[in-house]
XYZ file of C-alpha atoms in Angstrom:
496
model
C -30.789 11.271 -30.337
C -28.831 10.786 -27.092
C -25.217 9.583 -27.235
C -26.217 6.678 -25.001
C -28.586 5.398 -27.720
C -27.416 2.946 -30.319
C -30.808 2.564 -31.997
C -34.001 4.692 -32.141
C -37.313 3.934 -33.785
C -39.259 7.113 -34.638
C -42.870 6.738 -35.807
C -42.382 3.341 -37.440
C -45.517 2.006 -39.237
C -46.095 -1.085 -41.394
C -49.204 -2.517 -43.047
C -49.857 -5.906 -44.626
C -52.898 -5.577 -46.914
C -55.571 -4.113 -44.643
C -53.853 -5.057 -41.395
C -51.817 -2.563 -39.376
C -48.767 -4.493 -38.058
C -47.069 -1.436 -36.590
C -48.533 1.993 -35.910
C -46.276 4.955 -35.082
C -43.831 2.973 -32.902
C -41.173 5.088 -31.180
C -38.575 4.061 -28.552
C -34.852 3.795 -28.131
C -32.339 1.046 -27.283
C -29.285 2.104 -25.259
C -25.753 1.141 -26.062
C -24.476 -1.836 -24.097
C -27.821 -2.790 -22.514
C -29.969 -5.929 -22.652
C -33.300 -4.591 -23.857
C -36.433 -6.751 -23.590
C -39.133 -6.659 -26.176
C -42.480 -8.190 -25.177
C -46.044 -8.287 -26.389
C -48.774 -10.740 -27.379
C -48.489 -12.704 -30.565
C -49.533 -10.241 -33.244
C -48.359 -7.246 -31.189
C -45.739 -6.395 -33.862
C -42.477 -7.713 -32.363
C -41.530 -9.907 -35.290
C -42.407 -7.198 -37.805
C -40.225 -4.673 -35.976
C -37.333 -7.125 -35.782
C -37.618 -7.903 -39.493
C -37.654 -4.200 -40.401
C -34.535 -3.706 -38.280
C -32.892 -6.676 -39.981
C -33.746 -5.547 -43.494
C -36.207 -8.397 -44.213
C -39.221 -6.003 -44.408
C -39.244 -2.361 -45.403
C -41.084 0.172 -43.216
C -43.968 2.132 -44.677
C -43.365 5.227 -42.575
C -41.110 6.575 -39.873
C -37.349 6.723 -39.357
C -34.702 4.477 -37.812
C -31.623 6.088 -36.343
C -28.449 4.001 -35.936
C -25.544 5.472 -33.903
C -27.193 8.866 -34.352
C -27.617 8.755 -38.127
C -30.865 8.039 -40.096
C -30.761 4.750 -41.986
C -32.978 2.702 -44.282
C -32.061 -0.943 -43.914
C -32.478 -2.415 -47.358
C -31.461 -6.076 -46.860
C -30.113 -8.560 -44.261
C -26.649 -8.110 -45.753
C -26.993 -4.342 -45.376
C -28.053 -4.855 -41.697
C -25.018 -7.103 -41.100
C -22.738 -4.516 -42.686
C -24.171 -1.912 -40.269
C -23.452 -4.210 -37.311
C -26.939 -5.626 -36.746
C -27.435 -9.412 -36.427
C -30.565 -11.462 -35.680
C -30.475 -14.889 -34.031
C -33.852 -16.207 -35.217
C -36.045 -18.660 -33.376
C -35.657 -20.993 -36.382
C -31.887 -20.884 -36.529
C -30.724 -20.644 -40.224
C -27.559 -22.733 -40.090
C -26.427 -25.408 -42.591
C -26.658 -28.752 -40.864
C -24.281 -30.565 -43.258
C -21.421 -28.056 -42.671
C -19.115 -27.778 -39.708
C -19.293 -25.160 -36.963
C -16.337 -23.285 -38.443
C -17.828 -23.399 -41.963
C -21.073 -21.928 -40.622
C -19.363 -19.272 -38.611
C -17.335 -18.030 -41.615
C -20.010 -18.574 -44.272
C -19.852 -15.739 -46.746
C -16.711 -14.275 -45.233
C -13.945 -16.892 -45.633
C -10.364 -16.387 -44.484
C -8.258 -17.214 -47.544
C -4.626 -17.986 -48.304
C -4.350 -16.633 -51.774
C -7.525 -17.875 -53.449
C -7.814 -20.986 -51.243
C -9.941 -21.067 -48.092
C -7.661 -21.262 -45.028
C -9.676 -23.750 -42.967
C -7.040 -24.162 -40.209
C -7.092 -20.407 -39.614
C -10.918 -20.324 -39.601
C -11.077 -23.265 -37.205
C -8.571 -21.627 -34.846
C -10.501 -18.356 -34.968
C -13.756 -20.252 -34.316
C -12.288 -21.840 -31.141
C -11.096 -18.356 -30.073
C -14.543 -16.775 -30.605
C -16.254 -19.498 -28.595
C -13.619 -19.031 -25.875
C -14.572 -15.364 -25.699
C -18.062 -16.382 -24.551
C -16.781 -19.048 -22.229
C -17.402 -22.113 -24.386
C -15.301 -24.961 -25.663
C -16.080 -26.298 -29.081
C -14.859 -28.733 -31.751
C -14.859 -26.518 -34.867
C -15.028 -29.529 -37.166
C -18.251 -30.923 -35.648
C -21.214 -30.754 -37.987
C -23.942 -28.405 -36.993
C -26.584 -31.029 -37.579
C -25.125 -32.955 -34.570
C -25.484 -29.970 -32.159
C -28.162 -29.355 -29.545
C -30.472 -26.374 -30.021
C -28.474 -24.485 -27.382
C -25.195 -25.009 -29.217
C -26.779 -24.021 -32.508
C -27.825 -20.727 -30.906
C -24.347 -20.130 -29.529
C -22.995 -20.807 -33.043
C -25.336 -18.150 -34.392
C -24.140 -15.757 -31.714
C -20.507 -16.463 -32.663
C -21.448 -15.751 -36.298
C -22.584 -12.354 -35.103
C -19.370 -11.780 -33.154
C -17.331 -12.752 -36.157
C -19.091 -10.048 -38.199
C -18.417 -7.567 -35.379
C -22.111 -6.918 -34.608
C -22.855 -4.070 -32.272
C -26.464 -5.174 -31.805
C -27.585 -8.798 -31.526
C -31.369 -9.374 -31.594
C -32.359 -12.684 -29.918
C -35.821 -13.879 -31.074
C -37.381 -16.317 -28.545
C -33.912 -17.821 -27.825
C -34.968 -20.019 -24.871
C -38.159 -21.591 -26.338
C -36.548 -25.042 -26.799
C -33.843 -24.935 -24.106
C -33.525 -26.776 -20.822
C -33.110 -24.704 -17.611
C -29.393 -25.434 -17.611
C -29.049 -24.350 -21.217
C -30.986 -21.133 -20.426
C -28.539 -20.278 -17.656
C -25.574 -20.935 -20.023
C -27.139 -18.626 -22.590
C -27.656 -15.940 -19.951
C -24.003 -16.180 -18.852
C -23.007 -15.634 -22.499
C -25.341 -12.650 -22.906
C -23.906 -11.063 -19.689
C -20.344 -11.508 -21.080
C -21.369 -9.848 -24.306
C -22.979 -6.945 -22.441
C -19.872 -6.515 -20.290
C -17.821 -6.201 -23.537
C -20.169 -3.490 -24.889
C -22.448 -5.482 -27.166
C -26.089 -4.468 -27.158
C -28.664 -7.184 -26.949
C -32.383 -7.001 -27.824
C -34.049 -9.968 -26.130
C -37.496 -10.995 -27.434
C -39.343 -13.553 -25.309
C -42.775 -14.608 -24.006
C -41.230 -15.976 -20.833
C -41.577 -12.965 -18.530
C -39.619 -14.442 -15.629
C -36.615 -14.618 -17.968
C -37.199 -11.119 -19.242
C -37.154 -9.911 -15.614
C -33.908 -11.818 -14.936
C -31.795 -10.848 -17.918
C -32.845 -7.374 -19.071
C -32.044 -3.825 -18.082
C -35.120 -2.253 -19.709
C -38.303 -3.593 -21.273
C -40.413 -2.280 -24.161
C -44.034 -3.435 -24.390
C -45.987 -3.528 -27.708
C -49.726 -4.102 -27.949
C -51.718 -4.256 -31.227
C -48.814 -2.871 -33.203
C -48.401 0.183 -30.890
C -45.767 1.173 -28.338
C -47.262 0.988 -24.819
C -44.250 1.734 -22.633
C -40.521 1.356 -22.112
C -39.664 0.767 -18.450
C -36.621 0.009 -16.290
C -36.788 -3.656 -15.367
C -35.980 -2.980 -11.706
C -38.962 -0.561 -11.546
C -41.653 -2.972 -12.765
C -43.118 -6.431 -12.136
C -44.530 -9.349 -14.062
C -48.160 -8.463 -13.205
C -47.562 -4.883 -14.422
C -45.984 -6.118 -17.667
C -48.846 -8.532 -18.249
C -51.303 -5.683 -17.697
C -49.549 -3.590 -20.334
C -49.421 -6.501 -22.769
C -53.014 -7.748 -22.595
C -54.979 -4.745 -21.416
C -58.294 -5.808 -20.011
C -58.096 -9.523 -21.013
C -58.730 -11.543 -17.825
C -56.413 -14.386 -17.066
C -58.012 -17.604 -15.840
C -57.434 -19.077 -12.432
C -57.058 -22.768 -11.648
C -59.370 -24.997 -13.617
C -62.581 -26.389 -12.228
C -62.313 -30.203 -12.127
C -65.041 -32.035 -14.106
C -63.144 -35.334 -14.715
C -65.264 -38.508 -14.281
C -62.960 -40.876 -12.388
C -65.329 -43.861 -12.890
C -65.310 -43.566 -16.690
C -62.032 -44.697 -18.298
C -61.744 -43.405 -21.880
C -58.133 -44.519 -22.593
C -56.146 -47.295 -20.966
C -52.524 -48.030 -21.963
C -50.970 -51.295 -20.670
C -47.300 -52.253 -20.793
C -46.575 -50.239 -23.928
C -43.020 -50.552 -25.289
C -41.194 -48.998 -28.249
C -37.490 -49.794 -28.271
C -36.504 -47.331 -30.966
C -38.082 -44.487 -28.959
C -36.780 -45.682 -25.566
C -40.287 -46.233 -24.198
C -40.471 -48.976 -21.544
C -43.486 -50.569 -19.889
C -45.786 -47.563 -20.113
C -49.170 -48.017 -18.319
C -51.730 -45.381 -17.367
C -55.412 -44.464 -17.584
C -57.113 -41.300 -18.861
C -60.636 -40.558 -17.590
C -63.440 -38.838 -19.437
C -63.283 -35.068 -19.267
C -59.918 -35.233 -17.578
C -56.884 -33.123 -18.317
C -53.894 -35.362 -17.787
C -50.545 -33.591 -17.658
C -47.305 -35.261 -18.699
C -44.150 -33.795 -17.146
C -40.450 -34.602 -17.562
C -37.201 -33.131 -18.605
C -35.942 -33.081 -22.202
C -35.394 -36.601 -23.393
C -37.759 -38.162 -20.918
C -39.937 -39.657 -23.650
C -42.979 -37.407 -23.513
C -43.181 -36.539 -27.246
C -42.181 -40.127 -28.050
C -45.192 -41.343 -26.021
C -47.483 -38.974 -27.931
C -46.205 -40.172 -31.374
C -46.567 -43.770 -30.311
C -50.168 -43.327 -29.165
C -51.029 -41.469 -32.368
C -49.589 -44.154 -34.664
C -46.660 -42.139 -36.004
C -44.429 -44.831 -34.461
C -46.627 -47.799 -33.499
C -45.634 -49.652 -30.321
C -43.667 -52.886 -30.414
C -45.841 -54.402 -27.704
C -48.538 -53.565 -25.185
C -52.223 -52.717 -25.582
C -54.233 -49.594 -26.062
C -57.936 -49.559 -25.129
C -60.405 -46.814 -25.963
C -63.712 -46.904 -24.033
C -62.849 -50.453 -22.952
C -62.187 -51.813 -26.436
C -58.701 -52.786 -27.705
C -57.595 -50.803 -30.764
C -54.768 -51.291 -33.205
C -53.262 -47.881 -33.997
C -50.743 -48.537 -36.813
C -50.785 -45.066 -38.334
C -52.240 -41.556 -37.742
C -55.250 -42.286 -39.965
C -56.168 -45.254 -37.704
C -55.726 -42.982 -34.647
C -58.090 -40.414 -36.036
C -60.643 -43.098 -36.850
C -60.751 -44.321 -33.259
C -61.115 -40.807 -31.928
C -57.618 -39.425 -31.259
C -56.208 -36.078 -32.206
C -52.579 -34.900 -31.820
C -51.289 -31.337 -31.833
C -47.544 -31.730 -32.493
C -44.885 -29.673 -30.650
C -43.333 -28.737 -34.000
C -46.142 -26.895 -35.662
C -43.928 -25.255 -38.276
C -42.447 -28.465 -39.777
C -44.972 -31.124 -38.771
C -48.223 -29.368 -38.093
C -49.267 -26.615 -40.413
C -49.305 -26.487 -44.197
C -47.331 -23.262 -44.606
C -48.311 -22.489 -48.173
C -52.006 -23.118 -47.574
C -54.511 -20.604 -46.173
C -56.459 -20.583 -42.981
C -59.547 -22.449 -44.068
C -57.434 -25.178 -45.706
C -55.452 -25.695 -42.532
C -58.439 -25.501 -40.159
C -60.445 -28.090 -42.125
C -57.663 -30.432 -43.176
C -58.687 -33.336 -40.906
C -62.388 -33.161 -41.817
C -62.177 -32.195 -45.474
C -63.804 -35.503 -46.539
C -66.863 -34.543 -44.523
C -67.198 -31.215 -46.306
C -68.008 -32.507 -49.757
C -71.211 -32.738 -51.756
C -71.181 -35.547 -54.325
C -67.376 -35.475 -54.326
C -67.201 -31.727 -54.738
C -65.918 -29.456 -51.919
C -68.809 -27.593 -50.285
C -67.133 -24.223 -50.143
C -69.953 -22.533 -48.224
C -69.814 -25.159 -45.467
C -66.028 -25.027 -45.381
C -66.045 -21.238 -44.942
C -68.696 -21.467 -42.227
C -66.562 -23.966 -40.273
C -63.410 -21.910 -40.701
C -65.148 -18.629 -39.866
C -66.534 -20.153 -36.709
C -63.017 -21.264 -35.755
C -61.581 -17.801 -36.317
C -64.337 -16.252 -34.214
C -64.348 -18.807 -31.351
C -60.548 -18.805 -31.016
C -60.105 -15.073 -31.635
C -57.625 -15.726 -34.484
C -56.223 -12.444 -35.743
C -56.225 -12.500 -39.503
C -57.009 -10.402 -42.556
C -59.327 -13.123 -43.884
C -59.790 -16.839 -44.433
C -57.657 -16.726 -47.581
C -54.634 -15.485 -45.688
C -51.754 -17.958 -45.777
C -51.000 -19.388 -42.371
C -47.278 -18.665 -42.711
C -48.078 -14.924 -42.391
C -49.856 -15.315 -39.004
C -48.076 -14.782 -35.694
C -46.953 -17.915 -33.867
C -49.820 -17.761 -31.402
C -52.399 -17.406 -34.155
C -50.810 -20.275 -36.115
C -51.183 -22.402 -32.985
C -54.824 -21.438 -32.690
C -55.453 -22.592 -36.295
C -53.827 -25.956 -35.412
C -56.117 -26.197 -32.391
C -59.099 -25.361 -34.582
C -58.202 -28.248 -36.916
C -58.733 -30.690 -34.074
C -61.719 -28.942 -32.478
C -63.460 -29.321 -35.856
C -62.622 -33.034 -35.869
C -64.384 -33.523 -32.475
C -61.986 -36.232 -31.129
C -62.659 -38.237 -27.956
C -59.074 -37.759 -26.856
C -56.808 -34.863 -27.779
C -53.041 -34.946 -27.218
C -51.451 -31.479 -26.977
C -47.668 -31.384 -27.091
C -46.285 -28.060 -25.849
C -49.535 -26.217 -26.823
C -48.368 -22.876 -25.376
C -44.727 -22.943 -26.265
C -43.598 -19.672 -27.885
C -46.936 -17.896 -27.399
C -47.611 -14.797 -25.259
C -49.569 -14.630 -22.017
C -52.758 -13.540 -23.727
C -52.635 -16.415 -26.228
C -51.780 -18.799 -23.379
C -54.912 -17.686 -21.512
C -57.051 -18.189 -24.644
C -55.554 -21.645 -25.298
C -56.222 -22.629 -21.711
C -59.859 -21.537 -22.075
C -60.164 -23.586 -25.235
C -58.763 -26.680 -23.453
C -61.218 -26.197 -20.589
C -64.108 -25.706 -22.985
C -63.155 -28.948 -24.788
C -63.277 -30.777 -21.430
C -66.703 -29.315 -20.662
C -67.817 -30.719 -24.040
C -66.765 -34.236 -22.998
C -63.300 -34.479 -24.569
C -60.390 -35.877 -22.562
C -57.064 -34.121 -22.980
C -53.419 -35.109 -22.527
C -51.179 -32.088 -22.157
C -47.373 -32.320 -22.501
C -45.615 -29.180 -21.270
C -42.192 -28.104 -20.106
C -43.853 -25.249 -18.111
C -44.429 -27.073 -14.814
C -46.318 -24.195 -13.214
C -48.752 -24.108 -16.083
C -49.065 -27.889 -16.227
C -49.906 -28.142 -12.503
C -52.402 -25.283 -12.845
C -54.396 -26.731 -15.744
C -54.270 -30.512 -15.067
C -56.310 -32.836 -12.893
C -53.460 -35.342 -12.634
C -49.823 -35.255 -13.701
C -47.779 -38.221 -14.919
C -43.993 -37.808 -14.487
C -41.702 -39.425 -17.070
C -37.963 -40.094 -16.907
C -35.779 -42.199 -19.229
C -38.743 -43.518 -21.160
C -40.708 -44.673 -18.115
C -43.543 -43.322 -16.049
C -41.919 -42.765 -12.635
C -45.049 -41.764 -10.786
C -48.176 -39.602 -10.763
C -49.718 -36.853 -8.635
C -53.076 -35.251 -8.317
C -52.302 -31.788 -9.554
C -53.481 -30.007 -6.376
C -51.100 -32.190 -4.330
C -48.100 -31.780 -6.601
C -45.310 -29.218 -6.332
C -42.558 -28.439 -8.804
C -40.012 -29.823 -6.377
C -41.932 -33.144 -6.109
C -42.305 -33.421 -9.861
C -38.645 -32.615 -10.581
C -37.491 -35.172 -7.949
C -39.263 -37.892 -10.021
C -38.264 -36.383 -13.380
C -34.592 -36.605 -12.545
C -34.569 -40.239 -11.397
C -32.018 -42.387 -13.256
């Protein structure tokens, strides 16, 4: 092992049941670098991270840490070694203050009494080291996602971590928050901290990293210098021979209105005078910055938060959508942006999740028709290329991209007239994005109209027929997608 290496994986393998999650993975992470880790969902990134952090135990191979072989037995052991993970789902205690979270499990004491003034002072100092000001007494539950991540980073600094692993750190951040995070990571690198940066957003990987490791199907494909590669080359290594789709072929019928919303208002959500039309077989994009009201509009249409006033018409008929059940009955489906907490049933298996909306239709004299259920679920797995060990596998054990495909399958099986997709490709890799786009386009060809909410403007303009732009709870304008540019959309999205 070279003296420049802080961490080396040598022949790491891991199986879950009959599925190979990692197969003979070998590469090194250099001291003081920002090392990117990329791959499709299911490529093995999360498994490798969890082995490094002591959450999983490897089946074979060896990990070398600062030149010595180690076997990480628990997250506490990893932290003692100097390895910290900032997870995508940030495990902080919302009801405690920033300082209490930073020093959780390692209190500064005065005798036997916690010395909170000292811990609060040290918290301010640690945040100052990364160029941030903070009120150490503020409760974590009041923080933005970006500040929660910075709090987790400061936790790692407090424990004197030599390696900080960032798992999809920018998935829920605004562009400004991403740049702030990158400034912090550059400061940490300059001070000698090593960063492993895991992300599906390849433009960010190219911006922030020194080297990039690519995994595919649980195997190591390559480790390359960032300056010597390109996004197309990285995509090629990630997905192999999977073709990526070009711009969609428009099939929207502009003379057939399937949904019309008139003067919709919802004071508690900040929605004001929303009016628009959705045409049959149209993909209607909804753009806007964080807080613009996009998700709020989706939940209002789907009856999670019924409107205060205004009308909703489906196929020319006024409908009263007072709850999600009523929305489903009139032909709406809704894929939430928060699949983990609001979408999937984590302790249920694939067939239970995929058939949840139509389970009443899969009964025979009040008894579940298991054969029919399995046929529906198997077809979903096949059509959406869901990687799984079987229909009985719990959805919590799937990769994020495969979880999202199961959520899509749930609504495909329900055959809605209108499907609302909120951030359908957030946190999934380029291969899964391509497959989800194909599914959306296939839905449209089958006659379904789709509303897509996305923070990825380039993707939104590429897949949509039209794009509505929201700001401050209002629709500020619309563009035909082929006439729109990111600059035009952002100009409307930032109107006061």
